[in-house]
Amino acid sequence: MGHDKLFELPTWESFEIVQLLQHCQNSTAVWHTHDAMCGLLSRPIRDCAFNNALNQQMNRIYQHQEVLKEGDSDYFPATYACCERDDYVIMEAPTKANYRDYWRLVWRDGCKICVSLSDKLSDSDENLCYPYWPSKEGEKMQIDENRFEIECLKRNDMKGYVVYDLRITSTDPSLDTGMSKAVRGSKQKTDSREEDKNEEKKWRPLTLMHFEAWPSDTWPDLDLLGPFVHALSRREVQIMRQSVDSYVPPVVIQSHDGLGRGPVVWVSTILMKDIEKKECFDVEDLAKKCAKSRPGAFHKKIHFCVLLALAFRLASLGGWTALEVDSFQISQCVQE
């Protein structure tokens, strides 16, 4: 790689930070960890075809819970990912042909937070992410002959990303959801809440966070990505606290490169919650668990290095230390 160290070791008070920095001093150890985590060490050649087929199967969600209508697809290019008891959906960028299935999945699973990492949107270029949500306040988007209606209630422009408060409405009675079932089970005991249950079936609030400052296979600005992950983590915790039953819907993370940038946000969001607990956190162990849960995550070294560098930025945001580590040397090492 041409570098023995990713960055110099400063003086830190946090034991977890010191351990992580000591490990990152030696780039060979970092690459060995990455290769072992992704199964690139001692992989039998005869198993490659099987692993590729298995990975392709695991990267599709079978939508069989509701009655299919003409034009509906059985599968969607996405995968459920669960780690540390938190549920997520990692998916590719929707196209003009299948973005209706994206909203079917969101409605069916009762999702309340959606994330988009696509830096470019286009309704004509098939190589780019289709703009599947309304981006202006008051704007509405009708999908599949008003089967779904997405309305933008509020737009907040932040540094590097935009937060949309949306309202999703469905007129299809065949679309039942896991959230609806859980809510029904908890509300049947109280007749006075029947009206609330019926109202929830008509429309639901949804937060969509669009980080638009990270093109594929590039090094992101951690001063932008860090606060974005921090805000996403806080919204997750808020949803968990507001849950009236035991069902917490998965968070949808969409990126144009599928298992490229998506797992970085997935793991770093879980990491941010661990950091804010003020107990301990282990970036490497968490990345290994998530890569085992979703084979194919962090298959590119740049994404693994982004996660390591982002951990220091999140630790600073979480109050572990006031010192911020410059990521320039890590990015230079990746480019070698």
mmCIF file of C-alpha atoms in Angstrom:
data_model
loop_
_atom_site.group_PDB
_atom_site.id
_atom_site.type_symbol
_atom_site.label_atom_id
_atom_site.label_comp_id
_atom_site.label_asym_id
_atom_site.label_seq_id
_atom_site.Cartn_x
_atom_site.Cartn_y
_atom_site.Cartn_z
ATOM 1 C CA MET A 1 0.000 0.000 0.000
ATOM 2 C CA GLY A 2 3.018 2.263 0.391
ATOM 3 C CA HIS A 3 2.068 3.331 3.939
ATOM 4 C CA ASP A 4 2.908 1.719 7.268
ATOM 5 C CA LYS A 5 0.491 3.931 9.158
ATOM 6 C CA LEU A 6 -2.936 5.275 8.361
ATOM 7 C CA PHE A 7 -2.444 8.222 10.711
ATOM 8 C CA GLU A 8 -0.318 9.183 13.683
ATOM 9 C CA LEU A 9 -1.378 8.164 17.185
ATOM 10 C CA PRO A 10 -2.288 11.210 19.306
ATOM 11 C CA THR A 11 -2.955 11.280 23.022
ATOM 12 C CA TRP A 12 -6.452 10.083 23.926
ATOM 13 C CA GLU A 13 -8.189 9.504 27.214
ATOM 14 C CA SER A 14 -10.741 6.967 25.949
ATOM 15 C CA PHE A 15 -9.525 3.365 26.045
ATOM 16 C CA GLU A 16 -11.720 2.384 23.077
ATOM 17 C CA ILE A 17 -10.316 5.225 20.967
ATOM 18 C CA VAL A 18 -6.734 4.274 21.857
ATOM 19 C CA GLN A 19 -7.343 0.648 20.897
ATOM 20 C CA LEU A 20 -8.837 1.625 17.560
ATOM 21 C CA LEU A 21 -6.026 4.048 16.766
ATOM 22 C CA GLN A 22 -3.348 1.513 17.679
ATOM 23 C CA HIS A 23 -4.933 -0.994 15.330
ATOM 24 C CA CYS A 24 -5.214 1.562 12.520
ATOM 25 C CA GLN A 25 -1.543 2.520 12.820
ATOM 26 C CA ASN A 26 -0.629 -0.570 10.818
ATOM 27 C CA SER A 27 -2.362 -0.607 7.446
ATOM 28 C CA THR A 28 -1.461 -4.290 6.953
ATOM 29 C CA ALA A 29 -3.532 -5.205 9.997
ATOM 30 C CA VAL A 30 -6.464 -3.180 8.682
ATOM 31 C CA TRP A 31 -6.394 -4.887 5.281
ATOM 32 C CA HIS A 32 -6.053 -8.312 6.930
ATOM 33 C CA THR A 33 -9.090 -7.548 9.084
ATOM 34 C CA HIS A 34 -11.041 -6.442 6.016
ATOM 35 C CA ASP A 35 -10.133 -9.535 3.983
ATOM 36 C CA ALA A 36 -10.919 -11.897 6.840
ATOM 37 C CA MET A 37 -14.234 -10.153 7.508
ATOM 38 C CA CYS A 38 -15.285 -10.386 3.856
ATOM 39 C CA GLY A 39 -14.205 -14.014 3.553
ATOM 40 C CA LEU A 40 -11.365 -13.238 1.144
ATOM 41 C CA LEU A 41 -8.856 -15.327 3.101
ATOM 42 C CA SER A 42 -8.684 -19.087 2.532
ATOM 43 C CA ARG A 43 -11.824 -19.178 0.382
ATOM 44 C CA PRO A 44 -12.043 -22.441 -1.609
ATOM 45 C CA ILE A 45 -12.296 -21.784 -5.343
ATOM 46 C CA ARG A 46 -14.921 -24.490 -5.752
ATOM 47 C CA ASP A 47 -17.271 -22.551 -3.463
ATOM 48 C CA CYS A 48 -17.159 -19.283 -5.403
ATOM 49 C CA ALA A 49 -20.017 -20.128 -7.768
ATOM 50 C CA PHE A 50 -22.191 -21.252 -4.869
ATOM 51 C CA ASN A 51 -21.359 -18.147 -2.847
ATOM 52 C CA ASN A 52 -22.208 -15.870 -5.780
ATOM 53 C CA ALA A 53 -25.554 -17.588 -6.287
ATOM 54 C CA LEU A 54 -26.304 -17.422 -2.561
ATOM 55 C CA ASN A 55 -25.373 -13.746 -2.435
ATOM 56 C CA GLN A 56 -27.702 -13.001 -5.351
ATOM 57 C CA GLN A 57 -30.583 -14.781 -3.629
ATOM 58 C CA MET A 58 -29.974 -12.948 -0.336
ATOM 59 C CA ASN A 59 -30.009 -9.613 -2.139
ATOM 60 C CA ARG A 60 -33.697 -9.845 -3.065
ATOM 61 C CA ILE A 61 -36.790 -9.428 -0.920
ATOM 62 C CA TYR A 62 -39.702 -11.689 -1.759
ATOM 63 C CA GLN A 63 -42.921 -9.705 -1.538
ATOM 64 C CA HIS A 64 -45.579 -12.346 -0.946
ATOM 65 C CA GLN A 65 -47.573 -10.887 1.930
ATOM 66 C CA GLU A 66 -50.261 -9.221 -0.151
ATOM 67 C CA VAL A 67 -52.349 -9.837 -3.260
ATOM 68 C CA LEU A 68 -50.302 -8.861 -6.301
ATOM 69 C CA LYS A 69 -51.759 -6.552 -8.903
ATOM 70 C CA GLU A 70 -50.820 -6.262 -12.541
ATOM 71 C CA GLY A 71 -47.336 -4.808 -12.787
ATOM 72 C CA ASP A 72 -46.296 -5.806 -9.253
ATOM 73 C CA SER A 73 -43.030 -7.705 -8.903
ATOM 74 C CA ASP A 74 -42.476 -10.741 -6.714
ATOM 75 C CA TYR A 75 -38.962 -9.578 -5.826
ATOM 76 C CA PHE A 76 -37.316 -6.259 -5.085
ATOM 77 C CA PRO A 77 -33.519 -5.612 -5.151
ATOM 78 C CA ALA A 78 -33.138 -5.270 -1.400
ATOM 79 C CA THR A 79 -32.214 -7.326 1.633
ATOM 80 C CA TYR A 80 -33.237 -7.383 5.268
ATOM 81 C CA ALA A 81 -30.302 -6.794 7.602
ATOM 82 C CA CYS A 82 -30.442 -7.329 11.354
ATOM 83 C CA CYS A 83 -27.593 -6.692 13.779
ATOM 84 C CA GLU A 84 -27.566 -5.772 17.466
ATOM 85 C CA ARG A 85 -31.374 -6.229 17.557
ATOM 86 C CA ASP A 86 -31.874 -3.363 15.082
ATOM 87 C CA ASP A 87 -33.638 -4.041 11.779
ATOM 88 C CA TYR A 88 -32.744 -2.419 8.477
ATOM 89 C CA VAL A 89 -33.475 -2.830 4.785
ATOM 90 C CA ILE A 90 -30.491 -2.298 2.468
ATOM 91 C CA MET A 91 -31.552 -1.687 -1.114
ATOM 92 C CA GLU A 92 -30.464 -0.486 -4.518
ATOM 93 C CA ALA A 93 -31.756 2.689 -6.107
ATOM 94 C CA PRO A 94 -35.351 2.341 -7.344
ATOM 95 C CA THR A 95 -35.962 2.753 -11.059
ATOM 96 C CA LYS A 96 -38.938 4.150 -12.923
ATOM 97 C CA ALA A 97 -40.085 0.575 -13.510
ATOM 98 C CA ASN A 98 -39.982 -0.625 -9.894
ATOM 99 C CA TYR A 99 -40.250 2.407 -7.609
ATOM 100 C CA ARG A 100 -43.877 1.428 -6.961
ATOM 101 C CA ASP A 101 -42.535 -1.747 -5.339
ATOM 102 C CA TYR A 102 -40.334 0.403 -3.108
ATOM 103 C CA TRP A 103 -43.422 2.068 -1.641
ATOM 104 C CA ARG A 104 -45.193 -1.286 -1.363
ATOM 105 C CA LEU A 105 -42.340 -2.492 0.832
ATOM 106 C CA VAL A 106 -42.311 0.700 2.903
ATOM 107 C CA TRP A 107 -46.067 0.543 3.490
ATOM 108 C CA ARG A 108 -46.168 -3.185 4.139
ATOM 109 C CA ASP A 109 -43.433 -3.061 6.785
ATOM 110 C CA GLY A 110 -44.693 0.169 8.334
ATOM 111 C CA CYS A 111 -41.346 1.919 7.850
ATOM 112 C CA LYS A 112 -41.059 5.355 9.446
ATOM 113 C CA ILE A 113 -37.515 6.317 8.427
ATOM 114 C CA CYS A 114 -36.064 6.078 4.918
ATOM 115 C CA VAL A 115 -32.554 7.054 3.855
ATOM 116 C CA SER A 116 -31.317 7.853 0.357
ATOM 117 C CA LEU A 117 -27.597 8.100 -0.420
ATOM 118 C CA SER A 118 -28.009 8.759 -4.149
ATOM 119 C CA ASP A 119 -26.059 11.853 -5.134
ATOM 120 C CA LYS A 120 -27.836 12.194 -8.503
ATOM 121 C CA LEU A 121 -31.504 11.735 -9.420
ATOM 122 C CA SER A 122 -33.075 11.529 -12.871
ATOM 123 C CA ASP A 123 -36.486 10.604 -14.241
ATOM 124 C CA SER A 124 -35.049 9.922 -17.717
ATOM 125 C CA ASP A 125 -31.583 8.391 -17.191
ATOM 126 C CA GLU A 126 -31.958 4.703 -16.295
ATOM 127 C CA ASN A 127 -28.411 4.657 -14.903
ATOM 128 C CA LEU A 128 -29.365 7.067 -12.113
ATOM 129 C CA CYS A 129 -31.744 6.833 -9.181
ATOM 130 C CA TYR A 130 -35.343 7.671 -10.031
ATOM 131 C CA PRO A 131 -36.760 10.596 -7.970
ATOM 132 C CA TYR A 132 -39.310 8.488 -6.119
ATOM 133 C CA TRP A 133 -40.477 11.109 -3.606
ATOM 134 C CA PRO A 134 -41.813 14.700 -3.841
ATOM 135 C CA SER A 135 -39.070 17.212 -3.060
ATOM 136 C CA LYS A 136 -41.041 20.451 -2.644
ATOM 137 C CA GLU A 137 -43.325 21.410 0.230
ATOM 138 C CA GLY A 138 -46.961 20.835 -0.677
ATOM 139 C CA GLU A 139 -46.041 18.672 -3.656
ATOM 140 C CA LYS A 140 -47.836 15.333 -4.067
ATOM 141 C CA MET A 141 -46.880 12.230 -6.004
ATOM 142 C CA GLN A 142 -49.538 9.755 -7.124
ATOM 143 C CA ILE A 143 -48.282 6.236 -7.707
ATOM 144 C CA ASP A 144 -49.997 3.469 -9.631
ATOM 145 C CA GLU A 145 -53.338 5.218 -10.192
ATOM 146 C CA ASN A 146 -53.501 6.653 -6.652
ATOM 147 C CA ARG A 147 -52.698 3.321 -5.054
ATOM 148 C CA PHE A 148 -50.198 5.356 -3.066
ATOM 149 C CA GLU A 149 -50.002 9.087 -2.559
ATOM 150 C CA ILE A 150 -46.837 10.654 -1.183
ATOM 151 C CA GLU A 151 -47.078 14.240 0.037
ATOM 152 C CA CYS A 152 -44.194 16.451 1.138
ATOM 153 C CA LEU A 153 -45.303 18.261 4.278
ATOM 154 C CA LYS A 154 -42.006 19.910 5.156
ATOM 155 C CA ARG A 155 -38.477 20.182 3.800
ATOM 156 C CA ASN A 156 -35.444 21.010 5.954
ATOM 157 C CA ASP A 157 -32.217 21.760 4.082
ATOM 158 C CA MET A 158 -29.209 20.882 6.208
ATOM 159 C CA LYS A 159 -25.503 21.002 5.410
ATOM 160 C CA GLY A 160 -24.926 18.100 3.028
ATOM 161 C CA TYR A 161 -28.360 16.550 3.359
ATOM 162 C CA VAL A 162 -32.095 17.239 3.291
ATOM 163 C CA VAL A 163 -34.777 15.985 5.695
ATOM 164 C CA TYR A 164 -38.274 15.512 4.278
ATOM 165 C CA ASP A 165 -41.388 15.079 6.401
ATOM 166 C CA LEU A 166 -43.668 13.015 4.181
ATOM 167 C CA ARG A 167 -47.137 11.579 4.458
ATOM 168 C CA ILE A 168 -47.865 8.299 2.709
ATOM 169 C CA THR A 169 -51.440 7.269 1.956
ATOM 170 C CA SER A 170 -52.646 3.945 0.557
ATOM 171 C CA THR A 171 -56.023 3.147 -0.972
ATOM 172 C CA ASP A 172 -55.281 -0.559 -1.459
ATOM 173 C CA PRO A 173 -57.039 -2.608 1.273
ATOM 174 C CA SER A 174 -55.078 -5.734 0.316
ATOM 175 C CA LEU A 175 -51.849 -4.197 1.589
ATOM 176 C CA ASP A 176 -51.633 -5.330 5.198
ATOM 177 C CA THR A 177 -48.513 -4.742 7.260
ATOM 178 C CA GLY A 178 -46.681 -6.225 10.173
ATOM 179 C CA MET A 179 -47.100 -2.908 11.945
ATOM 180 C CA SER A 180 -50.853 -2.923 11.386
ATOM 181 C CA LYS A 181 -51.110 -6.404 12.879
ATOM 182 C CA ALA A 182 -49.090 -5.416 15.930
ATOM 183 C CA VAL A 183 -51.104 -2.263 16.443
ATOM 184 C CA ARG A 184 -54.358 -4.183 16.053
ATOM 185 C CA GLY A 185 -53.285 -6.706 18.685
ATOM 186 C CA SER A 186 -52.484 -3.979 21.199
ATOM 187 C CA LYS A 187 -55.610 -1.921 20.494
ATOM 188 C CA GLN A 188 -58.300 -4.583 20.433
ATOM 189 C CA LYS A 189 -58.455 -4.457 24.222
ATOM 190 C CA THR A 190 -59.488 -0.798 24.145
ATOM 191 C CA ASP A 191 -62.582 0.019 22.109
ATOM 192 C CA SER A 192 -61.980 3.726 22.492
ATOM 193 C CA ARG A 193 -58.891 3.433 20.300
ATOM 194 C CA GLU A 194 -60.665 1.853 17.329
ATOM 195 C CA GLU A 195 -60.912 5.218 15.612
ATOM 196 C CA ASP A 196 -57.145 5.725 15.911
ATOM 197 C CA LYS A 197 -56.562 2.324 14.374
ATOM 198 C CA ASN A 198 -58.717 3.146 11.373
ATOM 199 C CA GLU A 199 -57.019 6.502 10.919
ATOM 200 C CA GLU A 200 -53.619 4.843 10.848
ATOM 201 C CA LYS A 201 -54.663 2.606 7.993
ATOM 202 C CA LYS A 202 -55.403 5.661 5.849
ATOM 203 C CA TRP A 203 -52.114 7.543 6.130
ATOM 204 C CA ARG A 204 -48.835 7.492 8.003
ATOM 205 C CA PRO A 205 -46.031 9.969 8.661
ATOM 206 C CA LEU A 206 -42.625 9.187 7.207
ATOM 207 C CA THR A 207 -39.199 10.815 7.472
ATOM 208 C CA LEU A 208 -36.918 10.617 4.445
ATOM 209 C CA MET A 209 -33.303 11.715 4.903
ATOM 210 C CA HIS A 210 -31.388 12.340 1.685
ATOM 211 C CA PHE A 211 -27.594 12.586 1.934
ATOM 212 C CA GLU A 212 -26.552 13.993 -1.429
ATOM 213 C CA ALA A 213 -22.850 14.733 -0.928
ATOM 214 C CA TRP A 214 -21.270 11.291 -1.359
ATOM 215 C CA PRO A 215 -20.724 9.966 -4.917
ATOM 216 C CA SER A 216 -20.006 6.257 -5.350
ATOM 217 C CA ASP A 217 -16.455 4.997 -4.706
ATOM 218 C CA THR A 218 -15.253 8.335 -3.344
ATOM 219 C CA TRP A 219 -14.087 9.510 0.054
ATOM 220 C CA PRO A 220 -16.892 11.456 1.791
ATOM 221 C CA ASP A 221 -16.608 14.644 3.791
ATOM 222 C CA LEU A 222 -16.772 13.269 7.335
ATOM 223 C CA ASP A 223 -17.773 16.686 8.665
ATOM 224 C CA LEU A 224 -20.982 16.240 6.655
ATOM 225 C CA LEU A 225 -21.495 12.485 6.962
ATOM 226 C CA GLY A 226 -20.888 12.426 10.729
ATOM 227 C CA PRO A 227 -23.701 14.851 11.669
ATOM 228 C CA PHE A 228 -25.994 13.083 9.188
ATOM 229 C CA VAL A 229 -25.470 9.715 10.900
ATOM 230 C CA HIS A 230 -25.845 11.402 14.287
ATOM 231 C CA ALA A 231 -29.210 12.897 13.267
ATOM 232 C CA LEU A 232 -30.357 9.566 11.806
ATOM 233 C CA SER A 233 -29.456 7.731 15.004
ATOM 234 C CA ARG A 234 -31.394 10.209 17.135
ATOM 235 C CA ARG A 235 -34.477 9.825 14.948
ATOM 236 C CA GLU A 236 -34.245 6.061 15.323
ATOM 237 C CA VAL A 237 -34.146 6.340 19.096
ATOM 238 C CA GLN A 238 -37.099 8.727 18.991
ATOM 239 C CA ILE A 239 -39.144 6.228 16.955
ATOM 240 C CA MET A 240 -38.274 3.445 19.394
ATOM 241 C CA ARG A 241 -39.404 5.506 22.374
ATOM 242 C CA GLN A 242 -42.664 6.453 20.678
ATOM 243 C CA SER A 243 -43.528 2.868 19.764
ATOM 244 C CA VAL A 244 -46.791 1.854 21.453
ATOM 245 C CA ASP A 245 -46.140 -1.860 20.989
ATOM 246 C CA SER A 246 -43.266 -4.275 20.582
ATOM 247 C CA TYR A 247 -42.935 -3.705 16.838
ATOM 248 C CA VAL A 248 -40.209 -1.324 15.667
ATOM 249 C CA PRO A 249 -40.227 -1.065 11.855
ATOM 250 C CA PRO A 250 -36.977 -1.412 9.910
ATOM 251 C CA VAL A 251 -35.057 1.595 8.644
ATOM 252 C CA VAL A 252 -34.707 1.669 4.856
ATOM 253 C CA ILE A 253 -31.241 2.592 3.545
ATOM 254 C CA GLN A 254 -31.045 3.059 -0.219
ATOM 255 C CA SER A 255 -27.931 3.717 -2.256
ATOM 256 C CA HIS A 256 -27.225 3.482 -5.966
ATOM 257 C CA ASP A 257 -24.436 0.964 -5.362
ATOM 258 C CA GLY A 258 -26.501 -1.329 -3.121
ATOM 259 C CA LEU A 259 -24.010 -2.944 -0.748
ATOM 260 C CA GLY A 260 -21.470 -0.162 -1.194
ATOM 261 C CA ARG A 261 -22.241 2.936 0.863
ATOM 262 C CA GLY A 262 -25.393 1.508 2.459
ATOM 263 C CA PRO A 263 -23.633 -0.783 4.970
ATOM 264 C CA VAL A 264 -21.405 2.120 6.070
ATOM 265 C CA VAL A 265 -24.456 4.101 7.188
ATOM 266 C CA TRP A 266 -26.071 0.926 8.556
ATOM 267 C CA VAL A 267 -23.153 0.029 10.827
ATOM 268 C CA SER A 268 -22.263 3.604 11.777
ATOM 269 C CA THR A 269 -25.853 4.279 12.875
ATOM 270 C CA ILE A 270 -25.730 1.315 15.252
ATOM 271 C CA LEU A 271 -22.282 2.471 16.365
ATOM 272 C CA MET A 272 -23.588 5.976 17.095
ATOM 273 C CA LYS A 273 -26.217 4.559 19.434
ATOM 274 C CA ASP A 274 -23.530 2.554 21.254
ATOM 275 C CA ILE A 275 -21.367 5.664 21.560
ATOM 276 C CA GLU A 276 -24.187 7.721 23.062
ATOM 277 C CA LYS A 277 -24.788 5.051 25.711
ATOM 278 C CA LYS A 278 -21.414 6.142 27.161
ATOM 279 C CA GLU A 279 -20.456 2.527 27.835
ATOM 280 C CA CYS A 280 -18.171 1.048 25.168
ATOM 281 C CA PHE A 281 -18.020 0.429 21.437
ATOM 282 C CA ASP A 282 -16.030 -1.830 19.129
ATOM 283 C CA VAL A 283 -16.027 -0.777 15.475
ATOM 284 C CA GLU A 284 -14.230 -3.851 14.176
ATOM 285 C CA ASP A 285 -16.423 -6.335 16.029
ATOM 286 C CA LEU A 286 -19.609 -4.580 14.937
ATOM 287 C CA ALA A 287 -18.457 -4.525 11.306
ATOM 288 C CA LYS A 288 -17.704 -8.259 11.458
ATOM 289 C CA LYS A 289 -21.147 -9.035 12.878
ATOM 290 C CA CYS A 290 -22.890 -6.992 10.218
ATOM 291 C CA ALA A 291 -20.790 -8.439 7.399
ATOM 292 C CA LYS A 292 -21.680 -11.917 8.644
ATOM 293 C CA SER A 293 -25.349 -10.955 8.786
ATOM 294 C CA ARG A 294 -25.255 -9.505 5.267
ATOM 295 C CA PRO A 295 -22.578 -11.181 3.085
ATOM 296 C CA GLY A 296 -21.175 -8.724 0.587
ATOM 297 C CA ALA A 297 -21.089 -5.741 2.921
ATOM 298 C CA PHE A 298 -17.739 -3.903 2.927
ATOM 299 C CA HIS A 299 -16.503 -5.858 -0.089
ATOM 300 C CA LYS A 300 -14.589 -2.721 -1.108
ATOM 301 C CA LYS A 301 -11.769 -1.583 1.145
ATOM 302 C CA ILE A 302 -12.632 2.083 0.767
ATOM 303 C CA HIS A 303 -15.965 1.545 2.543
ATOM 304 C CA PHE A 304 -14.286 -0.285 5.418
ATOM 305 C CA CYS A 305 -11.801 2.589 5.779
ATOM 306 C CA VAL A 306 -14.613 5.145 5.670
ATOM 307 C CA LEU A 307 -16.270 3.301 8.548
ATOM 308 C CA LEU A 308 -13.076 3.382 10.634
ATOM 309 C CA ALA A 309 -12.505 7.084 9.983
ATOM 310 C CA LEU A 310 -16.168 7.900 10.566
ATOM 311 C CA ALA A 311 -16.000 6.191 13.961
ATOM 312 C CA PHE A 312 -13.631 8.902 15.210
ATOM 313 C CA ARG A 313 -15.956 11.645 13.977
ATOM 314 C CA LEU A 314 -18.925 9.987 15.682
ATOM 315 C CA ALA A 315 -16.938 9.560 18.892
ATOM 316 C CA SER A 316 -16.292 13.299 18.851
ATOM 317 C CA LEU A 317 -19.989 14.028 18.281
ATOM 318 C CA GLY A 318 -20.878 11.645 21.094
ATOM 319 C CA GLY A 319 -18.689 13.485 23.577
ATOM 320 C CA TRP A 320 -15.960 10.889 23.960
ATOM 321 C CA THR A 321 -13.271 13.365 23.004
ATOM 322 C CA ALA A 322 -12.928 16.882 21.676
ATOM 323 C CA LEU A 323 -10.112 15.907 19.296
ATOM 324 C CA GLU A 324 -11.072 15.196 15.679
ATOM 325 C CA VAL A 325 -8.871 12.948 13.550
ATOM 326 C CA ASP A 326 -7.993 14.156 10.070
ATOM 327 C CA SER A 327 -9.082 11.546 7.523
ATOM 328 C CA PHE A 328 -6.829 12.804 4.735
ATOM 329 C CA GLN A 329 -4.079 10.256 5.385
ATOM 330 C CA ILE A 330 -6.594 7.391 5.357
ATOM 331 C CA SER A 331 -8.033 8.535 2.038
ATOM 332 C CA GLN A 332 -4.524 8.791 0.604
ATOM 333 C CA CYS A 333 -3.815 5.240 1.764
ATOM 334 C CA VAL A 334 -6.969 3.949 0.067
ATOM 335 C CA GLN A 335 -6.043 5.628 -3.193
ATOM 336 C CA GLU A 336 -2.595 4.000 -3.284
#
